[in-house]
mmCIF file of C-alpha atoms and ligand atoms in Angstrom:
data_model
loop_
_atom_site.group_PDB
_atom_site.id
_atom_site.type_symbol
_atom_site.label_atom_id
_atom_site.label_comp_id
_atom_site.label_asym_id
_atom_site.label_seq_id
_atom_site.Cartn_x
_atom_site.Cartn_y
_atom_site.Cartn_z
ATOM 1 C CA MET D 877 -0.039 0.119 -0.085
ATOM 2 C CA THR D 878 2.826 2.460 0.884
ATOM 3 C CA TRP D 879 4.443 1.767 -2.355
ATOM 4 C CA CYS D 880 1.316 2.066 -4.303
ATOM 5 C CA VAL D 881 0.552 5.513 -2.705
ATOM 6 C CA SER D 882 4.019 6.863 -2.895
ATOM 7 C CA SER D 883 4.343 5.714 -6.553
ATOM 8 C CA MET D 884 1.008 7.710 -7.378
ATOM 9 C CA ARG D 885 1.517 10.758 -5.318
ATOM 10 C CA PRO D 886 4.012 12.628 -7.642
ATOM 11 C CA PHE D 887 1.504 12.291 -10.480
ATOM 12 C CA PRO D 888 -1.629 14.278 -9.437
ATOM 13 C CA GLY D 889 -3.264 13.278 -12.755
ATOM 14 C CA CYS D 890 -2.890 9.551 -11.874
ATOM 15 C CA LEU D 891 -4.737 10.269 -8.440
ATOM 16 C CA ASP D 892 -7.456 12.114 -10.237
ATOM 17 C CA ARG D 893 -8.058 9.521 -12.777
ATOM 18 C CA LEU D 894 -8.149 6.836 -10.266
ATOM 19 C CA ARG D 895 -10.639 8.966 -8.064
ATOM 20 C CA ALA D 896 -12.943 9.470 -10.879
ATOM 21 C CA GLU D 897 -12.951 5.908 -11.852
ATOM 22 C CA ILE D 898 -13.935 4.792 -8.261
ATOM 23 C CA ASN D 899 -16.514 7.633 -7.876
ATOM 24 C CA ALA D 900 -18.182 6.563 -11.057
ATOM 25 C CA ALA D 901 -18.184 2.774 -10.102
ATOM 26 C CA VAL D 902 -19.458 3.504 -6.410
ATOM 27 C CA PRO D 903 -21.011 7.063 -6.495
ATOM 28 C CA ASP D 904 -22.565 6.826 -3.040
ATOM 29 C CA ARG D 905 -19.693 7.853 -0.879
ATOM 30 C CA SER D 906 -21.373 6.627 2.289
ATOM 31 C CA THR D 907 -21.799 3.124 0.863
ATOM 32 C CA PRO D 908 -18.663 0.953 1.819
ATOM 33 C CA ILE D 909 -16.918 -0.346 -1.241
ATOM 34 C CA THR D 910 -17.381 -4.117 -2.211
ATOM 35 C CA HIS D 911 -14.954 -6.034 -4.021
ATOM 36 C CA ALA D 912 -17.255 -6.764 -6.770
ATOM 37 C CA ALA D 913 -17.777 -3.268 -7.524
ATOM 38 C CA VAL D 914 -13.903 -2.514 -7.929
ATOM 39 C CA ARG D 915 -12.508 -5.928 -9.083
ATOM 40 C CA GLU D 916 -12.699 -5.099 -12.733
ATOM 41 C CA LEU D 917 -11.825 -1.522 -12.753
ATOM 42 C CA PRO D 918 -9.149 -0.994 -15.420
ATOM 43 C CA TYR D 919 -7.356 1.862 -14.018
ATOM 44 C CA LEU D 920 -7.231 0.605 -10.441
ATOM 45 C CA ASN D 921 -5.680 -2.672 -11.613
ATOM 46 C CA ALA D 922 -3.297 -0.867 -13.836
ATOM 47 C CA VAL D 923 -2.162 1.183 -10.849
ATOM 48 C CA ILE D 924 -1.730 -1.834 -8.631
ATOM 49 C CA ASN D 925 0.135 -3.762 -11.613
ATOM 50 C CA GLU D 926 2.476 -0.978 -12.101
ATOM 51 C CA SER D 927 3.020 -0.470 -8.446
ATOM 52 C CA GLN D 928 3.846 -4.236 -8.073
ATOM 53 C CA ARG D 929 5.984 -4.155 -11.171
ATOM 54 C CA LEU D 930 8.378 -1.449 -9.939
ATOM 55 C CA ARG D 931 8.101 -2.294 -6.210
ATOM 56 C CA PRO D 932 7.614 -5.962 -5.782
ATOM 57 C CA ILE D 933 7.406 -6.809 -2.130
ATOM 58 C CA SER D 934 10.105 -9.577 -2.654
ATOM 59 C CA PRO D 935 12.266 -8.159 -5.238
ATOM 60 C CA HIS D 936 14.126 -11.350 -6.018
ATOM 61 C CA GLY D 937 11.700 -13.875 -4.822
ATOM 62 C CA MET D 938 12.621 -17.125 -3.280
ATOM 63 C CA SER D 939 15.351 -19.563 -4.593
ATOM 64 C CA ARG D 940 14.849 -23.115 -5.781
ATOM 65 C CA ILE D 941 17.097 -26.355 -5.525
ATOM 66 C CA VAL D 942 17.338 -28.139 -8.748
ATOM 67 C CA PRO D 943 16.380 -31.951 -8.342
ATOM 68 C CA LYS D 944 19.100 -34.430 -8.389
ATOM 69 C CA GLU D 945 18.586 -35.440 -11.946
ATOM 70 C CA GLY D 946 19.288 -31.745 -13.172
ATOM 71 C CA VAL D 947 17.218 -29.849 -15.409
ATOM 72 C CA MET D 948 17.210 -28.069 -18.871
ATOM 73 C CA LEU D 949 16.309 -24.334 -18.637
ATOM 74 C CA GLY D 950 16.450 -22.089 -21.550
ATOM 75 C CA GLY D 951 18.815 -24.448 -23.511
ATOM 76 C CA TYR D 952 21.269 -24.801 -20.600
ATOM 77 C CA PHE D 953 21.790 -27.979 -18.387
ATOM 78 C CA ILE D 954 21.614 -26.980 -14.610
ATOM 79 C CA PRO D 955 23.062 -29.929 -12.507
ATOM 80 C CA GLY D 956 21.144 -31.339 -9.619
ATOM 81 C CA GLY D 957 21.559 -29.408 -6.199
ATOM 82 C CA THR D 958 22.267 -26.120 -7.734
ATOM 83 C CA THR D 959 20.473 -23.100 -6.164
ATOM 84 C CA ILE D 960 18.632 -21.236 -8.774
ATOM 85 C CA LEU D 961 16.509 -18.188 -8.633
ATOM 86 C CA ALA D 962 14.241 -16.067 -11.242
ATOM 87 C CA SER D 963 14.569 -12.629 -10.048
ATOM 88 C CA ILE D 964 11.049 -10.935 -9.943
ATOM 89 C CA LYS D 965 12.591 -7.495 -10.200
ATOM 90 C CA THR D 966 14.799 -8.313 -13.205
ATOM 91 C CA LEU D 967 12.020 -9.751 -15.130
ATOM 92 C CA GLN D 968 9.646 -6.949 -14.278
ATOM 93 C CA GLU D 969 12.246 -4.324 -15.465
ATOM 94 C CA ASP D 970 12.807 -5.923 -18.653
ATOM 95 C CA LYS D 971 12.848 -3.067 -21.375
ATOM 96 C CA ASN D 972 11.856 -5.537 -24.203
ATOM 97 C CA VAL D 973 8.743 -6.139 -22.353
ATOM 98 C CA PHE D 974 8.283 -2.744 -20.528
ATOM 99 C CA PRO D 975 9.383 0.107 -22.709
ATOM 100 C CA ASP D 976 10.766 2.957 -20.392
ATOM 101 C CA PRO D 977 10.998 0.305 -17.720
ATOM 102 C CA MET D 978 11.845 2.315 -14.705
ATOM 103 C CA ALA D 979 9.110 4.894 -15.177
ATOM 104 C CA PHE D 980 5.785 4.663 -13.245
ATOM 105 C CA LYS D 981 3.299 4.311 -16.139
ATOM 106 C CA PRO D 982 -0.142 2.608 -15.207
ATOM 107 C CA GLU D 983 -1.444 3.459 -18.687
ATOM 108 C CA ARG D 984 0.886 0.779 -20.070
ATOM 109 C CA TRP D 985 -1.613 -1.730 -18.648
ATOM 110 C CA LEU D 986 -4.445 -0.195 -20.712
ATOM 111 C CA ALA D 987 -2.807 -1.210 -24.028
ATOM 112 C CA ASP D 988 -4.188 -3.697 -26.622
ATOM 113 C CA GLU D 989 -4.968 -7.310 -25.452
ATOM 114 C CA SER D 990 -1.884 -8.976 -26.836
ATOM 115 C CA THR D 991 0.526 -6.454 -25.391
ATOM 116 C CA VAL D 992 -1.064 -6.682 -21.786
ATOM 117 C CA ALA D 993 -0.864 -10.487 -22.046
ATOM 118 C CA THR D 994 2.779 -10.316 -22.717
ATOM 119 C CA MET D 995 3.382 -8.051 -19.986
ATOM 120 C CA LYS D 996 1.280 -10.191 -17.492
ATOM 121 C CA ARG D 997 3.671 -13.068 -18.324
ATOM 122 C CA SER D 998 6.509 -10.940 -16.931
ATOM 123 C CA LEU D 999 4.509 -9.705 -13.986
ATOM 124 C CA ILE D 1000 5.264 -12.075 -11.100
ATOM 125 C CA PRO D 1001 5.085 -10.279 -7.758
ATOM 126 C CA PHE D 1002 3.539 -13.416 -6.195
ATOM 127 C CA GLN D 1003 5.923 -15.779 -8.055
ATOM 128 C CA ILE D 1004 4.544 -18.546 -10.059
ATOM 129 C CA GLY D 1005 4.305 -22.389 -9.927
ATOM 130 C CA PRO D 1006 3.340 -24.762 -7.179
ATOM 131 C CA ARG D 1007 5.071 -22.640 -4.272
ATOM 132 C CA ALA D 1008 3.569 -19.283 -5.487
ATOM 133 C CA CYS D 1009 2.072 -17.162 -3.066
ATOM 134 C CA ILE D 1010 -0.895 -18.893 -1.461
ATOM 135 C CA GLY D 1011 -2.385 -15.566 -0.213
ATOM 136 C CA ARG D 1012 -2.225 -13.824 -3.675
ATOM 137 C CA VAL D 1013 -5.996 -13.742 -4.179
ATOM 138 C CA LEU D 1014 -6.686 -12.197 -0.903
ATOM 139 C CA ALA D 1015 -3.920 -9.855 -1.245
ATOM 140 C CA MET D 1016 -5.317 -8.554 -4.476
ATOM 141 C CA MET D 1017 -8.721 -8.118 -2.839
ATOM 142 C CA GLU D 1018 -7.159 -6.212 0.103
ATOM 143 C CA MET D 1019 -5.198 -3.979 -2.104
ATOM 144 C CA ARG D 1020 -7.976 -3.061 -4.536
ATOM 145 C CA LEU D 1021 -10.290 -2.318 -1.491
ATOM 146 C CA THR D 1022 -7.822 -0.368 0.529
ATOM 147 C CA ILE D 1023 -6.515 1.781 -2.300
ATOM 148 C CA ALA D 1024 -9.982 2.548 -3.593
ATOM 149 C CA GLU D 1025 -11.280 3.559 0.087
ATOM 150 C CA LEU D 1026 -8.170 5.734 0.644
ATOM 151 C CA VAL D 1027 -8.144 7.434 -2.747
ATOM 152 C CA ARG D 1028 -11.921 8.169 -2.873
ATOM 153 C CA HIS D 1029 -11.868 9.834 0.678
ATOM 154 C CA PHE D 1030 -8.323 11.264 1.029
ATOM 155 C CA ALA D 1031 -5.718 13.435 -0.642
ATOM 156 C CA PHE D 1032 -2.100 12.942 0.556
ATOM 157 C CA GLU D 1033 0.209 15.776 1.723
ATOM 158 C CA ILE D 1034 3.922 15.469 2.603
ATOM 159 C CA PRO D 1035 5.098 18.631 4.274
ATOM 160 C CA PRO D 1036 8.740 19.174 3.718
ATOM 161 C CA HIS D 1037 9.884 18.446 7.166
ATOM 162 C CA LEU D 1038 8.386 14.966 6.811
ATOM 163 C CA GLN D 1039 10.001 14.029 3.410
ATOM 164 C CA THR D 1040 11.612 10.533 3.602
ATOM 165 C CA ASP D 1041 14.034 8.845 1.250
ATOM 166 C CA MET D 1042 11.841 6.378 -0.689
ATOM 167 C CA THR D 1043 14.590 4.812 -2.532
ATOM 168 C CA PRO D 1044 13.867 1.140 -2.449
ATOM 169 C CA VAL D 1045 16.356 -0.988 -0.768
ATOM 170 C CA ASN D 1046 16.399 -4.657 -0.584
ATOM 171 C CA ARG D 1047 16.076 -5.847 2.924
ATOM 172 C CA PHE D 1048 14.688 -9.360 1.817
ATOM 173 C CA ILE D 1049 11.509 -7.394 1.137
ATOM 174 C CA TYR D 1050 11.635 -3.901 -0.553
ATOM 175 C CA ARG D 1051 11.636 -1.209 2.157
ATOM 176 C CA PRO D 1052 12.093 2.528 1.741
ATOM 177 C CA LYS D 1053 15.677 3.598 2.511
ATOM 178 C CA ASP D 1054 14.547 5.626 5.493
ATOM 179 C CA ASN D 1055 12.356 2.542 6.586
ATOM 180 C CA LYS D 1056 9.074 4.866 6.737
ATOM 181 C CA TYR D 1057 6.723 6.812 4.744
ATOM 182 C CA VAL D 1058 4.786 9.777 6.172
ATOM 183 C CA VAL D 1059 1.926 11.165 4.602
ATOM 184 C CA LEU D 1060 -0.871 13.425 6.114
ATOM 185 C CA PRO D 1061 -4.236 12.374 4.726
ATOM 186 C CA HIS D 1062 -6.807 15.197 4.188
ATOM 187 C CA ARG D 1063 -10.393 14.168 3.968
ATOM 188 C CA ILE D 1064 -11.797 15.315 0.762
ATOM 189 C CA ASP D 1065 -15.572 14.549 1.270
HETATM 190 C C1 HEM J 641 1.054 -7.888 -1.927
HETATM 191 C C2 HEM J 641 1.025 -8.968 -1.067
HETATM 192 C C3 HEM J 641 1.978 -10.080 -1.194
HETATM 193 C C4 HEM J 641 2.865 -10.440 -1.927
HETATM 194 C C5 HEM J 641 3.440 -9.311 -3.027
HETATM 195 C C6 HEM J 641 3.367 -11.749 -1.716
HETATM 196 C C7 HEM J 641 4.502 -12.411 -2.425
HETATM 197 C C8 HEM J 641 4.914 -13.805 -2.107
HETATM 198 C C9 HEM J 641 6.067 -14.263 -2.753
HETATM 199 C C10 HEM J 641 6.883 -13.762 -3.730
HETATM 200 C C11 HEM J 641 6.175 -15.411 -2.196
HETATM 201 C C12 HEM J 641 7.106 -16.614 -2.596
HETATM 202 C C13 HEM J 641 6.616 -17.585 -3.364
HETATM 203 C C14 HEM J 641 7.743 -18.604 -4.028
HETATM 204 O O1 HEM J 641 8.570 -18.905 -3.282
HETATM 205 O O2 HEM J 641 7.456 -18.890 -5.233
HETATM 206 C C15 HEM J 641 4.976 -15.758 -1.019
HETATM 207 C C16 HEM J 641 4.842 -16.834 -0.487
HETATM 208 C C17 HEM J 641 3.733 -16.990 0.476
HETATM 209 N N1 HEM J 641 2.869 -16.109 0.763
HETATM 210 FE FE1 HEM J 641 2.596 -14.222 0.050
HETATM 211 N N2 HEM J 641 2.541 -12.343 -0.723
HETATM 212 C C18 HEM J 641 1.653 -11.383 -0.369
HETATM 213 C C19 HEM J 641 0.566 -11.550 0.505
HETATM 214 C C20 HEM J 641 0.259 -12.757 1.075
HETATM 215 C C21 HEM J 641 -0.870 -13.003 1.985
HETATM 216 C C22 HEM J 641 -1.934 -11.866 2.296
HETATM 217 C C23 HEM J 641 -0.756 -14.206 2.538
HETATM 218 C C24 HEM J 641 -1.674 -14.992 3.571
HETATM 219 C C25 HEM J 641 -2.879 -14.488 3.592
HETATM 220 C C26 HEM J 641 0.393 -14.801 2.062
HETATM 221 C C27 HEM J 641 0.801 -16.001 2.274
HETATM 222 C C28 HEM J 641 1.954 -16.583 1.704
HETATM 223 C C29 HEM J 641 2.470 -17.983 1.930
HETATM 224 C C30 HEM J 641 1.825 -18.991 3.123
HETATM 225 C C31 HEM J 641 3.590 -18.248 1.186
HETATM 226 C C32 HEM J 641 4.539 -19.436 1.245
HETATM 227 C C33 HEM J 641 3.869 -20.433 0.037
HETATM 228 C C34 HEM J 641 4.560 -21.679 -0.021
HETATM 229 O O3 HEM J 641 5.941 -21.794 0.091
HETATM 230 O O4 HEM J 641 4.114 -22.594 -0.537
HETATM 231 N N3 HEM J 641 0.970 -13.849 1.055
HETATM 232 N N4 HEM J 641 4.386 -14.514 -0.995
#
């Protein structure tokens, strides 16, 4: 959530567009948002995808040990017992799949179906395979609901004396360099 808000905040247009989408989907602000109402919102999902792409919680994911018979991977034979790792961050910053890879651009997820399908194959914040994150569906629900509620009710201000260094640092999970993110939420309704 921290990374999602901190990624959007420098782009007021992004927050405005998201807020407009949420307000159109759930016009009555006194009604709590249900997951069914926001699950398919294109821009909300685009923002979450883009935030998870650039700030995956686990930037390199978990390693694996090759079974004793070895395995062929991408044309290479990897001997049994070798520890291997498919880095989440490296895949998600591949410029061949994500042009201008280090830029936060939710709009890239609104491209044509085939481009988005290619990007989705390289978006693996929960890893893939039999040991992928067991909580991914719940996590996506929580993110959609929390971000939608936050953005529809609040604007986010950071007074200069509360600025923190948000450079991501890999401390097994991605954390801001200063280990914290301080925002002042202002109710807007
Ligand atoms: C944005 C939120 C989350 C992200 C990005 C995330 C990411 C990950 C990643 C990368 C792994 C390692 C998968 C692998 O080794 O292939 C993992 C494993 C796991 N996650 Fe999550 N996770 C999130 C939320 C959750 C939640 C909400 C739960 C539980 C309710 C959860 C439960 C687990 C469990 C139990 C594993 C171990 C699975 C296994 O080893 O079989 N995660 N998660």
